[in-house]
Amino acid sequence: MLAMVRSCDAFAYVPGYDRCRIPSVSSALPSLVIAVLPAFLLPVRPTAGTGIIWIVYFMHVFGAVAVAPFLSDLTQDTLFFSLFISLSFIVVSLASNLTTIPFISFRINSTILNASALIVIIAALSFILTRFSVSFNLPSIYDVYDVRADFVDKISDGGGVDGYVMLISAYSLVPIGAILSFITYKRSSVLSASFFLMSALVTLVIYSVAAFKSSVFIFLLVSMIYIYVGDKEPFRRLLLIFSVVLAFALILDLSGVHSDSLIHWFRRVFIVPGLNVQFYLDEFGFFNDVAVPDAPSIISRVYFETDGSANAGLYGNGLARGGWHGILFVLFIFYLIASLANTIGGRVPLRISISLLFPSAYALSNSSITTVILSYGLMVNFIFLYGLANSCPAKITRSADR
């Protein structure tokens, strides 16, 4: 809540945030209780699907409920909607944890899998280098929006393939390369170094060309989660990571050392998705039954007064697909994703499955669920995870545990 108060103050005159009102403790308490409720009821069984559930909860569900009292001027019944968000997410999460999808196994040679992955990463890097002028004079945080606007203009003229390659590289190929650099280290230091260097280089090239801030942190966070979370008590460690990030951002901001960590990075990851959900509710309504394909651009123009794309994860995307009917449709797909993650991810160590699927879970907190599956590489991550689960699982386990 303190982070939201600080963000409202810092962006008081920015469209969208100018709707923010600081609530009293008594008026904010019901929403906070509803936001915290899933933390006591969500599944904690150590599986990849549970990892996705908790990441989406931290980055999307909690914020969508907790920001509601800060937007008291909105016309919809936000308290009812907040309760619907928490309860529906709990039900879907528990249902996915009880579902078993059969796993079809067949042997895949690990050498072929590693070689294929490296070839694909190099091919993606080569494609980006041939399509764009890459400068390693990297843009600052204040220049990213101008650089990204130029990138969007360029891909609009290129038929969209460039955008697909860029997003899949950032959210899928970079994590795959980072994880394989750890897995292959004991068997081949040269192969491990190749995966690490290619992944790092793709990250830098993507940031240089498209200024995706998330691309830099995906590489760092995937590596950190792989190393730190491990296979024992992974969700306690995930919770500790998020808590430390918040505490560190608040300390830096309140001490005056570095305010960007809170009002830019933390706000973008944990507050903006929830803020957008409330705007979607206000604009389209809970009982709306008409799909709005261009909803992100409408929200961007109406609430933020920009020609951007204000996506809002599971619940915002659901509202745009047709009110509560659309939300149920999106939650059903999310249920299938979590169930499939449990099935495939159960064949490899948790540190591999959770760290690989972390970027996809982050994307689910911000974007359309079908866009995440296709454009953000969730399907590619599942294909790779499936291949990994079938390529000498015992060797993978031994390498990952070292």
mmCIF file of C-alpha atoms in Angstrom:
data_model
loop_
_atom_site.group_PDB
_atom_site.id
_atom_site.type_symbol
_atom_site.label_atom_id
_atom_site.label_comp_id
_atom_site.label_asym_id
_atom_site.label_seq_id
_atom_site.Cartn_x
_atom_site.Cartn_y
_atom_site.Cartn_z
ATOM 1 C CA MET A 1 0.000 0.000 0.000
ATOM 2 C CA LEU A 2 2.888 2.318 0.781
ATOM 3 C CA ALA A 3 4.253 1.723 -2.717
ATOM 4 C CA MET A 4 0.894 2.721 -4.202
ATOM 5 C CA VAL A 5 0.773 5.891 -2.085
ATOM 6 C CA ARG A 6 4.266 6.802 -3.229
ATOM 7 C CA SER A 7 3.399 6.158 -6.873
ATOM 8 C CA CYS A 8 0.233 8.281 -6.625
ATOM 9 C CA ASP A 9 2.282 11.158 -5.223
ATOM 10 C CA ALA A 10 5.090 10.838 -7.771
ATOM 11 C CA PHE A 11 2.721 10.688 -10.780
ATOM 12 C CA ALA A 12 -0.047 12.960 -9.459
ATOM 13 C CA TYR A 13 -0.150 14.975 -12.690
ATOM 14 C CA VAL A 14 0.295 12.064 -15.087
ATOM 15 C CA PRO A 15 -2.877 10.942 -16.948
ATOM 16 C CA GLY A 16 -4.217 7.792 -15.351
ATOM 17 C CA TYR A 17 -2.541 8.435 -12.026
ATOM 18 C CA ASP A 18 -4.368 11.739 -11.677
ATOM 19 C CA ARG A 19 -7.419 9.607 -10.834
ATOM 20 C CA CYS A 20 -5.636 8.292 -7.760
ATOM 21 C CA ARG A 21 -6.995 9.232 -4.322
ATOM 22 C CA ILE A 22 -5.273 8.265 -1.083
ATOM 23 C CA PRO A 23 -7.870 6.310 0.953
ATOM 24 C CA SER A 24 -8.205 6.140 4.716
ATOM 25 C CA VAL A 25 -6.992 2.988 6.455
ATOM 26 C CA SER A 26 -10.552 1.922 7.277
ATOM 27 C CA SER A 27 -11.736 2.241 3.670
ATOM 28 C CA ALA A 28 -8.672 0.426 2.301
ATOM 29 C CA LEU A 29 -8.778 -2.432 4.835
ATOM 30 C CA PRO A 30 -11.559 -4.537 3.180
ATOM 31 C CA SER A 31 -9.743 -4.564 -0.156
ATOM 32 C CA LEU A 32 -6.461 -5.427 1.526
ATOM 33 C CA VAL A 33 -8.077 -8.355 3.370
ATOM 34 C CA ILE A 34 -9.577 -9.647 0.100
ATOM 35 C CA ALA A 35 -6.207 -9.232 -1.648
ATOM 36 C CA VAL A 36 -4.414 -11.238 1.053
ATOM 37 C CA LEU A 37 -7.060 -14.001 1.216
ATOM 38 C CA PRO A 38 -5.630 -16.141 -1.634
ATOM 39 C CA ALA A 39 -2.253 -16.280 0.135
ATOM 40 C CA PHE A 40 -3.837 -18.578 2.732
ATOM 41 C CA LEU A 41 -5.726 -20.804 0.286
ATOM 42 C CA LEU A 42 -3.648 -21.166 -2.882
ATOM 43 C CA PRO A 43 -1.942 -24.547 -3.403
ATOM 44 C CA VAL A 44 1.587 -24.921 -2.094
ATOM 45 C CA ARG A 45 2.445 -28.311 -3.587
ATOM 46 C CA PRO A 46 5.910 -27.888 -5.168
ATOM 47 C CA THR A 47 5.042 -28.026 -8.872
ATOM 48 C CA ALA A 48 5.675 -25.830 -11.906
ATOM 49 C CA GLY A 49 1.979 -24.984 -12.195
ATOM 50 C CA THR A 50 1.913 -23.820 -8.599
ATOM 51 C CA GLY A 51 4.898 -21.622 -9.367
ATOM 52 C CA ILE A 52 2.965 -19.938 -12.196
ATOM 53 C CA ILE A 53 -0.024 -19.474 -9.899
ATOM 54 C CA TRP A 54 1.971 -17.726 -7.179
ATOM 55 C CA ILE A 55 3.838 -15.476 -9.608
ATOM 56 C CA VAL A 56 0.558 -14.386 -11.221
ATOM 57 C CA TYR A 57 -0.904 -13.837 -7.751
ATOM 58 C CA PHE A 58 1.969 -11.556 -6.681
ATOM 59 C CA MET A 59 2.186 -9.639 -9.944
ATOM 60 C CA HIS A 60 -1.456 -9.450 -11.000
ATOM 61 C CA VAL A 61 -4.188 -10.669 -8.653
ATOM 62 C CA PHE A 62 -2.983 -8.965 -5.475
ATOM 63 C CA GLY A 63 -2.488 -5.626 -7.221
ATOM 64 C CA ALA A 64 -5.821 -5.778 -9.065
ATOM 65 C CA VAL A 65 -7.594 -5.970 -5.703
ATOM 66 C CA ALA A 66 -5.316 -3.798 -3.554
ATOM 67 C CA VAL A 67 -5.425 -0.728 -5.837
ATOM 68 C CA ALA A 68 -9.237 -0.581 -5.904
ATOM 69 C CA PRO A 69 -9.665 1.830 -2.927
ATOM 70 C CA PHE A 70 -7.175 4.227 -4.544
ATOM 71 C CA LEU A 71 -9.571 4.712 -7.461
ATOM 72 C CA SER A 72 -12.710 5.603 -5.558
ATOM 73 C CA ASP A 73 -14.060 7.793 -8.379
ATOM 74 C CA LEU A 74 -14.612 4.796 -10.655
ATOM 75 C CA THR A 75 -18.277 3.932 -11.119
ATOM 76 C CA GLN A 76 -18.314 0.122 -10.936
ATOM 77 C CA ASP A 77 -18.756 -1.949 -7.770
ATOM 78 C CA THR A 78 -15.072 -2.550 -7.155
ATOM 79 C CA LEU A 79 -15.526 -4.385 -3.841
ATOM 80 C CA PHE A 80 -17.742 -7.016 -5.468
ATOM 81 C CA PHE A 81 -15.295 -7.343 -8.349
ATOM 82 C CA SER A 82 -12.368 -7.654 -5.933
ATOM 83 C CA LEU A 83 -14.082 -10.518 -4.141
ATOM 84 C CA PHE A 84 -14.823 -12.172 -7.486
ATOM 85 C CA ILE A 85 -11.141 -11.908 -8.492
ATOM 86 C CA SER A 86 -9.826 -13.500 -5.304
ATOM 87 C CA LEU A 87 -12.388 -16.314 -5.087
ATOM 88 C CA SER A 88 -12.269 -17.226 -8.779
ATOM 89 C CA PHE A 89 -8.479 -17.318 -8.753
ATOM 90 C CA ILE A 90 -8.492 -19.564 -5.690
ATOM 91 C CA VAL A 91 -10.979 -21.984 -7.282
ATOM 92 C CA VAL A 92 -9.112 -22.207 -10.601
ATOM 93 C CA SER A 93 -5.750 -22.639 -8.860
ATOM 94 C CA LEU A 94 -6.996 -25.440 -6.601
ATOM 95 C CA ALA A 95 -8.700 -27.157 -9.548
ATOM 96 C CA SER A 96 -5.484 -27.145 -11.599
ATOM 97 C CA ASN A 97 -3.621 -28.628 -8.661
ATOM 98 C CA LEU A 98 -6.077 -31.558 -8.562
ATOM 99 C CA THR A 99 -5.970 -32.239 -12.316
ATOM 100 C CA THR A 100 -3.729 -34.900 -13.831
ATOM 101 C CA ILE A 101 -2.936 -34.777 -17.560
ATOM 102 C CA PRO A 102 -1.329 -37.964 -18.977
ATOM 103 C CA PHE A 103 2.321 -37.581 -19.977
ATOM 104 C CA ILE A 104 3.374 -39.227 -23.231
ATOM 105 C CA SER A 105 7.077 -39.991 -23.114
ATOM 106 C CA PHE A 106 9.649 -40.883 -25.743
ATOM 107 C CA ARG A 107 13.423 -40.704 -25.726
ATOM 108 C CA ILE A 108 15.112 -37.574 -27.097
ATOM 109 C CA ASN A 109 18.877 -37.428 -27.438
ATOM 110 C CA SER A 110 20.208 -34.688 -25.138
ATOM 111 C CA THR A 111 22.992 -33.782 -27.587
ATOM 112 C CA ILE A 112 20.466 -33.182 -30.346
ATOM 113 C CA LEU A 113 18.278 -31.147 -27.990
ATOM 114 C CA ASN A 114 21.198 -28.931 -26.898
ATOM 115 C CA ALA A 115 22.444 -28.466 -30.452
ATOM 116 C CA SER A 116 18.950 -27.590 -31.684
ATOM 117 C CA ALA A 117 18.477 -25.039 -28.914
ATOM 118 C CA LEU A 118 21.825 -23.386 -29.634
ATOM 119 C CA ILE A 119 21.109 -23.253 -33.370
ATOM 120 C CA VAL A 120 17.709 -21.637 -32.786
ATOM 121 C CA ILE A 121 19.189 -19.013 -30.440
ATOM 122 C CA ILE A 122 21.953 -18.172 -32.922
ATOM 123 C CA ALA A 123 19.415 -18.030 -35.767
ATOM 124 C CA ALA A 124 17.217 -15.600 -33.797
ATOM 125 C CA LEU A 125 20.230 -13.435 -32.981
ATOM 126 C CA SER A 126 21.315 -13.428 -36.640
ATOM 127 C CA PHE A 127 17.800 -12.497 -37.750
ATOM 128 C CA ILE A 128 17.683 -9.512 -35.381
ATOM 129 C CA LEU A 129 21.158 -8.328 -36.401
ATOM 130 C CA THR A 130 20.271 -8.458 -40.098
ATOM 131 C CA ARG A 131 16.909 -6.714 -39.647
ATOM 132 C CA PHE A 132 17.922 -3.867 -37.348
ATOM 133 C CA SER A 133 20.784 -1.458 -36.809
ATOM 134 C CA VAL A 134 22.160 -2.511 -33.444
ATOM 135 C CA SER A 135 24.028 -0.037 -31.264
ATOM 136 C CA PHE A 136 25.579 -1.088 -27.996
ATOM 137 C CA ASN A 137 25.212 2.453 -26.740
ATOM 138 C CA LEU A 138 22.255 1.242 -24.704
ATOM 139 C CA PRO A 139 19.320 3.605 -24.027
ATOM 140 C CA SER A 140 18.767 4.904 -20.509
ATOM 141 C CA ILE A 141 15.531 4.271 -18.643
ATOM 142 C CA TYR A 142 14.338 7.742 -19.652
ATOM 143 C CA ASP A 143 14.893 7.070 -23.360
ATOM 144 C CA VAL A 144 13.234 3.662 -23.601
ATOM 145 C CA TYR A 145 9.827 4.937 -24.688
ATOM 146 C CA ASP A 146 11.262 6.866 -27.648
ATOM 147 C CA VAL A 147 13.361 3.882 -28.710
ATOM 148 C CA ARG A 148 10.372 1.553 -28.341
ATOM 149 C CA ALA A 149 8.162 3.893 -30.381
ATOM 150 C CA ASP A 150 10.723 3.785 -33.207
ATOM 151 C CA PHE A 151 10.819 0.000 -32.968
ATOM 152 C CA VAL A 152 7.017 -0.264 -33.138
ATOM 153 C CA ASP A 153 7.016 1.909 -36.258
ATOM 154 C CA LYS A 154 9.611 -0.331 -37.887
ATOM 155 C CA ILE A 155 7.842 -3.609 -37.169
ATOM 156 C CA SER A 156 4.540 -2.137 -38.341
ATOM 157 C CA ASP A 157 6.124 -1.844 -41.775
ATOM 158 C CA GLY A 158 7.598 -5.349 -41.620
ATOM 159 C CA GLY A 159 4.462 -7.469 -41.330
ATOM 160 C CA GLY A 160 4.836 -8.384 -37.657
ATOM 161 C CA VAL A 161 7.425 -11.178 -37.973
ATOM 162 C CA ASP A 162 10.088 -8.980 -36.376
ATOM 163 C CA GLY A 163 7.932 -8.460 -33.292
ATOM 164 C CA TYR A 164 7.290 -12.195 -32.883
ATOM 165 C CA VAL A 165 10.995 -13.001 -33.103
ATOM 166 C CA MET A 166 11.866 -10.274 -30.617
ATOM 167 C CA LEU A 167 9.282 -11.299 -28.011
ATOM 168 C CA ILE A 168 9.877 -15.046 -28.304
ATOM 169 C CA SER A 169 13.628 -14.436 -28.056
ATOM 170 C CA ALA A 170 13.242 -12.330 -24.893
ATOM 171 C CA TYR A 171 10.659 -14.463 -23.098
ATOM 172 C CA SER A 172 11.651 -17.916 -24.306
ATOM 173 C CA LEU A 173 15.019 -18.291 -26.032
ATOM 174 C CA VAL A 174 16.968 -16.203 -23.499
ATOM 175 C CA PRO A 175 15.625 -18.203 -20.513
ATOM 176 C CA ILE A 176 16.257 -21.478 -22.355
ATOM 177 C CA GLY A 177 19.854 -20.466 -23.065
ATOM 178 C CA ALA A 178 20.458 -19.307 -19.493
ATOM 179 C CA ILE A 179 19.096 -22.548 -18.030
ATOM 180 C CA LEU A 180 21.057 -24.744 -20.453
ATOM 181 C CA SER A 181 24.229 -22.885 -19.506
ATOM 182 C CA PHE A 182 23.720 -24.179 -15.946
ATOM 183 C CA ILE A 183 22.608 -27.685 -16.931
ATOM 184 C CA THR A 184 25.512 -28.326 -19.310
ATOM 185 C CA TYR A 185 28.257 -26.778 -17.176
ATOM 186 C CA LYS A 186 29.565 -30.021 -15.659
ATOM 187 C CA ARG A 187 29.488 -31.899 -18.968
ATOM 188 C CA SER A 188 30.905 -29.230 -21.282
ATOM 189 C CA SER A 189 32.180 -25.870 -20.099
ATOM 190 C CA VAL A 190 32.491 -24.726 -23.747
ATOM 191 C CA LEU A 191 28.842 -25.516 -24.486
ATOM 192 C CA SER A 192 27.790 -23.912 -21.221
ATOM 193 C CA ALA A 193 29.731 -20.734 -22.011
ATOM 194 C CA SER A 194 28.227 -20.668 -25.509
ATOM 195 C CA PHE A 195 24.683 -20.774 -24.148
ATOM 196 C CA PHE A 196 25.463 -18.103 -21.561
ATOM 197 C CA LEU A 197 27.145 -15.729 -24.011
ATOM 198 C CA MET A 198 24.484 -16.156 -26.708
ATOM 199 C CA SER A 199 21.688 -15.521 -24.194
ATOM 200 C CA ALA A 200 23.429 -12.451 -22.785
ATOM 201 C CA LEU A 201 24.104 -11.126 -26.278
ATOM 202 C CA VAL A 202 20.480 -11.629 -27.373
ATOM 203 C CA THR A 203 19.385 -9.749 -24.233
ATOM 204 C CA LEU A 204 21.623 -6.782 -25.017
ATOM 205 C CA VAL A 205 20.596 -6.697 -28.685
ATOM 206 C CA ILE A 206 16.873 -6.772 -27.805
ATOM 207 C CA TYR A 207 17.290 -3.944 -25.305
ATOM 208 C CA SER A 208 19.321 -1.939 -27.795
ATOM 209 C CA VAL A 209 16.763 -2.349 -30.586
ATOM 210 C CA ALA A 210 13.407 -2.437 -28.771
ATOM 211 C CA ALA A 211 14.228 -1.074 -25.290
ATOM 212 C CA PHE A 212 12.226 -3.810 -23.558
ATOM 213 C CA LYS A 213 13.158 -3.175 -19.921
ATOM 214 C CA SER A 214 11.807 -6.581 -18.992
ATOM 215 C CA SER A 215 14.278 -8.310 -21.332
ATOM 216 C CA VAL A 216 17.236 -7.345 -19.122
ATOM 217 C CA PHE A 217 15.565 -8.494 -15.945
ATOM 218 C CA ILE A 218 14.340 -11.734 -17.476
ATOM 219 C CA PHE A 219 17.916 -12.878 -18.023
ATOM 220 C CA LEU A 220 18.967 -11.829 -14.505
ATOM 221 C CA LEU A 221 15.887 -13.130 -12.698
ATOM 222 C CA VAL A 222 15.829 -16.485 -14.494
ATOM 223 C CA SER A 223 19.454 -17.015 -13.475
ATOM 224 C CA MET A 224 18.778 -15.877 -9.909
ATOM 225 C CA ILE A 225 15.683 -18.053 -9.537
ATOM 226 C CA TYR A 226 17.537 -21.086 -10.898
ATOM 227 C CA ILE A 227 20.406 -20.608 -8.466
ATOM 228 C CA TYR A 228 18.465 -19.556 -5.377
ATOM 229 C CA VAL A 229 15.003 -21.143 -5.459
ATOM 230 C CA GLY A 230 16.214 -24.703 -5.930
ATOM 231 C CA ASP A 231 13.895 -27.650 -5.298
ATOM 232 C CA LYS A 232 13.294 -27.354 -1.554
ATOM 233 C CA GLU A 233 10.665 -24.929 -0.274
ATOM 234 C CA PRO A 234 10.639 -23.062 -3.627
ATOM 235 C CA PHE A 235 7.593 -20.927 -2.857
ATOM 236 C CA ARG A 236 8.898 -19.689 0.450
ATOM 237 C CA ARG A 237 12.003 -18.631 -1.398
ATOM 238 C CA LEU A 238 9.952 -16.981 -4.162
ATOM 239 C CA LEU A 239 8.031 -15.085 -1.476
ATOM 240 C CA LEU A 240 11.323 -14.048 0.099
ATOM 241 C CA ILE A 241 12.601 -12.772 -3.268
ATOM 242 C CA PHE A 242 9.498 -10.636 -3.806
ATOM 243 C CA SER A 243 9.596 -9.357 -0.213
ATOM 244 C CA VAL A 244 13.265 -8.430 -0.463
ATOM 245 C CA VAL A 245 12.703 -6.651 -3.794
ATOM 246 C CA LEU A 246 9.857 -4.594 -2.298
ATOM 247 C CA ALA A 247 11.748 -3.768 0.894
ATOM 248 C CA PHE A 248 14.873 -2.816 -1.057
ATOM 249 C CA ALA A 249 12.887 -0.601 -3.459
ATOM 250 C CA LEU A 250 11.113 1.141 -0.567
ATOM 251 C CA ILE A 251 14.344 1.712 1.354
ATOM 252 C CA LEU A 252 16.089 3.178 -1.692
ATOM 253 C CA ASP A 253 13.127 5.453 -2.367
ATOM 254 C CA LEU A 254 12.397 6.631 1.185
ATOM 255 C CA SER A 255 16.081 7.241 1.869
ATOM 256 C CA GLY A 256 16.328 9.437 -1.240
ATOM 257 C CA VAL A 257 19.154 7.319 -2.661
ATOM 258 C CA HIS A 258 17.322 6.137 -5.794
ATOM 259 C CA SER A 259 13.621 6.685 -6.402
ATOM 260 C CA ASP A 260 13.517 4.985 -9.819
ATOM 261 C CA SER A 261 13.620 1.531 -8.203
ATOM 262 C CA LEU A 262 10.161 2.089 -6.732
ATOM 263 C CA ILE A 263 8.312 4.515 -8.985
ATOM 264 C CA HIS A 264 9.568 2.945 -12.224
ATOM 265 C CA TRP A 265 10.557 -0.709 -11.777
ATOM 266 C CA PHE A 266 8.425 -1.876 -8.854
ATOM 267 C CA ARG A 267 5.428 0.182 -9.976
ATOM 268 C CA ARG A 268 5.564 -1.259 -13.493
ATOM 269 C CA VAL A 269 5.749 -4.883 -12.320
ATOM 270 C CA PHE A 270 3.401 -4.940 -9.325
ATOM 271 C CA ILE A 271 1.067 -1.921 -9.588
ATOM 272 C CA VAL A 272 0.369 -1.122 -13.247
ATOM 273 C CA PRO A 273 -1.309 -4.492 -14.092
ATOM 274 C CA GLY A 274 -3.777 -4.052 -11.223
ATOM 275 C CA LEU A 275 -4.387 -0.410 -12.083
ATOM 276 C CA ASN A 276 -5.240 -1.354 -15.643
ATOM 277 C CA VAL A 277 -7.671 -4.055 -14.483
ATOM 278 C CA GLN A 278 -9.680 -1.421 -12.611
ATOM 279 C CA PHE A 279 -9.707 0.811 -15.683
ATOM 280 C CA TYR A 280 -10.974 -2.106 -17.779
ATOM 281 C CA LEU A 281 -13.741 -2.678 -15.246
ATOM 282 C CA ASP A 282 -14.718 0.987 -15.345
ATOM 283 C CA GLU A 283 -14.683 1.169 -19.140
ATOM 284 C CA PHE A 284 -16.246 -2.157 -20.162
ATOM 285 C CA GLY A 285 -18.130 -3.363 -17.077
ATOM 286 C CA PHE A 286 -18.446 -6.728 -15.359
ATOM 287 C CA PHE A 287 -21.725 -7.654 -17.068
ATOM 288 C CA ASN A 288 -20.681 -6.566 -20.546
ATOM 289 C CA ASP A 289 -21.184 -9.362 -23.108
ATOM 290 C CA VAL A 290 -19.553 -7.726 -26.141
ATOM 291 C CA ALA A 291 -15.918 -8.435 -27.019
ATOM 292 C CA VAL A 292 -13.680 -5.396 -27.537
ATOM 293 C CA PRO A 293 -10.663 -6.453 -29.675
ATOM 294 C CA ASP A 294 -8.918 -3.066 -29.454
ATOM 295 C CA ALA A 295 -9.419 -2.738 -25.674
ATOM 296 C CA PRO A 296 -5.727 -2.067 -24.830
ATOM 297 C CA SER A 297 -5.558 0.918 -27.193
ATOM 298 C CA ILE A 298 -8.911 2.248 -25.925
ATOM 299 C CA ILE A 299 -7.754 2.130 -22.301
ATOM 300 C CA SER A 300 -4.484 3.768 -23.265
ATOM 301 C CA ARG A 301 -6.231 6.648 -25.030
ATOM 302 C CA VAL A 302 -9.047 7.188 -22.521
ATOM 303 C CA TYR A 303 -7.150 6.815 -19.256
ATOM 304 C CA PHE A 304 -3.484 7.487 -20.087
ATOM 305 C CA GLU A 305 -4.018 9.813 -23.070
ATOM 306 C CA THR A 306 -1.405 8.019 -25.165
ATOM 307 C CA ASP A 307 -1.458 5.902 -28.316
ATOM 308 C CA GLY A 308 -0.106 2.880 -26.496
ATOM 309 C CA SER A 309 -1.361 -0.552 -25.521
ATOM 310 C CA ALA A 310 -2.547 -0.810 -21.910
ATOM 311 C CA ASN A 311 -2.852 -4.554 -21.382
ATOM 312 C CA ALA A 312 -4.130 -5.941 -18.108
ATOM 313 C CA GLY A 313 -3.418 -9.652 -17.761
ATOM 314 C CA LEU A 314 -5.981 -12.340 -17.016
ATOM 315 C CA TYR A 315 -8.814 -10.282 -15.590
ATOM 316 C CA GLY A 316 -8.472 -7.234 -17.823
ATOM 317 C CA ASN A 317 -8.216 -9.456 -20.891
ATOM 318 C CA GLY A 318 -11.267 -11.374 -19.682
ATOM 319 C CA LEU A 319 -13.341 -8.199 -19.284
ATOM 320 C CA ALA A 320 -12.360 -7.132 -22.799
ATOM 321 C CA ARG A 321 -13.480 -10.516 -24.151
ATOM 322 C CA GLY A 322 -16.975 -10.025 -22.751
ATOM 323 C CA GLY A 323 -17.328 -9.227 -19.041
ATOM 324 C CA TRP A 324 -17.606 -12.122 -16.621
ATOM 325 C CA HIS A 325 -18.122 -14.596 -19.473
ATOM 326 C CA GLY A 326 -14.791 -13.501 -20.928
ATOM 327 C CA ILE A 327 -13.090 -13.830 -17.539
ATOM 328 C CA LEU A 328 -14.326 -17.417 -17.146
ATOM 329 C CA PHE A 329 -13.022 -18.235 -20.638
ATOM 330 C CA VAL A 330 -9.591 -16.790 -19.823
ATOM 331 C CA LEU A 331 -9.477 -18.550 -16.441
ATOM 332 C CA PHE A 332 -10.281 -21.865 -18.127
ATOM 333 C CA ILE A 333 -7.269 -21.455 -20.416
ATOM 334 C CA PHE A 334 -5.170 -20.478 -17.384
ATOM 335 C CA TYR A 335 -6.370 -23.645 -15.645
ATOM 336 C CA LEU A 336 -5.171 -25.710 -18.634
ATOM 337 C CA ILE A 337 -1.797 -23.915 -18.642
ATOM 338 C CA ALA A 338 -1.218 -24.550 -14.929
ATOM 339 C CA SER A 339 -2.333 -28.185 -15.238
ATOM 340 C CA LEU A 340 -0.054 -28.772 -18.238
ATOM 341 C CA ALA A 341 2.846 -27.112 -16.412
ATOM 342 C CA ASN A 342 2.323 -29.524 -13.511
ATOM 343 C CA THR A 343 2.391 -32.517 -15.851
ATOM 344 C CA ILE A 344 5.404 -31.573 -17.977
ATOM 345 C CA GLY A 345 7.306 -29.706 -15.294
ATOM 346 C CA GLY A 346 6.965 -32.648 -12.917
ATOM 347 C CA ARG A 347 9.518 -34.561 -15.010
ATOM 348 C CA VAL A 348 12.379 -32.091 -14.413
ATOM 349 C CA PRO A 349 13.766 -30.388 -11.297
ATOM 350 C CA LEU A 350 11.678 -27.493 -10.004
ATOM 351 C CA ARG A 351 14.510 -25.011 -10.365
ATOM 352 C CA ILE A 352 14.433 -25.666 -14.111
ATOM 353 C CA SER A 353 10.666 -25.570 -14.655
ATOM 354 C CA ILE A 354 9.959 -22.573 -12.413
ATOM 355 C CA SER A 355 12.827 -20.457 -13.721
ATOM 356 C CA LEU A 356 11.930 -21.296 -17.352
ATOM 357 C CA LEU A 357 8.233 -20.487 -16.889
ATOM 358 C CA PHE A 358 8.797 -17.356 -14.792
ATOM 359 C CA PRO A 359 8.850 -14.999 -17.845
ATOM 360 C CA SER A 360 5.630 -16.582 -19.153
ATOM 361 C CA ALA A 361 3.958 -16.092 -15.762
ATOM 362 C CA TYR A 362 5.073 -12.458 -15.798
ATOM 363 C CA ALA A 363 3.583 -12.067 -19.284
ATOM 364 C CA LEU A 364 0.312 -13.668 -18.120
ATOM 365 C CA SER A 365 0.113 -10.914 -15.490
ATOM 366 C CA ASN A 366 0.263 -8.227 -18.153
ATOM 367 C CA SER A 367 -0.951 -9.428 -21.542
ATOM 368 C CA SER A 368 -3.698 -11.293 -23.368
ATOM 369 C CA ILE A 369 -3.524 -14.983 -22.545
ATOM 370 C CA THR A 370 -3.579 -16.071 -26.211
ATOM 371 C CA THR A 371 -0.835 -13.540 -26.987
ATOM 372 C CA VAL A 372 1.290 -15.037 -24.201
ATOM 373 C CA ILE A 373 0.841 -18.539 -25.605
ATOM 374 C CA LEU A 374 1.802 -17.580 -29.160
ATOM 375 C CA SER A 375 3.731 -14.297 -29.227
ATOM 376 C CA TYR A 376 5.490 -14.434 -25.858
ATOM 377 C CA GLY A 377 6.725 -17.964 -26.324
ATOM 378 C CA LEU A 378 4.798 -19.951 -23.712
ATOM 379 C CA MET A 379 4.207 -22.640 -26.326
ATOM 380 C CA VAL A 380 7.930 -22.663 -27.129
ATOM 381 C CA ASN A 381 8.743 -22.989 -23.416
ATOM 382 C CA PHE A 382 6.390 -25.954 -23.078
ATOM 383 C CA ILE A 383 7.894 -27.636 -26.161
ATOM 384 C CA PHE A 384 11.408 -27.190 -24.785
ATOM 385 C CA LEU A 385 10.369 -28.352 -21.315
ATOM 386 C CA TYR A 386 8.743 -31.416 -22.860
ATOM 387 C CA GLY A 387 11.902 -32.177 -24.810
ATOM 388 C CA LEU A 388 14.011 -31.711 -21.698
ATOM 389 C CA ALA A 389 11.745 -34.037 -19.717
ATOM 390 C CA ASN A 390 12.344 -36.753 -22.323
ATOM 391 C CA SER A 391 16.097 -36.321 -22.746
ATOM 392 C CA CYS A 392 17.865 -38.364 -20.088
ATOM 393 C CA PRO A 393 15.948 -37.056 -17.041
ATOM 394 C CA ALA A 394 18.422 -38.645 -14.636
ATOM 395 C CA LYS A 395 21.335 -36.694 -16.138
ATOM 396 C CA ILE A 396 19.307 -33.487 -16.038
ATOM 397 C CA THR A 397 18.511 -34.043 -12.380
ATOM 398 C CA ARG A 398 22.105 -34.729 -11.448
ATOM 399 C CA SER A 399 23.364 -31.684 -13.364
ATOM 400 C CA ALA A 400 20.703 -29.409 -11.914
ATOM 401 C CA ASP A 401 21.368 -30.518 -8.338
ATOM 402 C CA ARG A 402 25.084 -29.772 -8.489
#
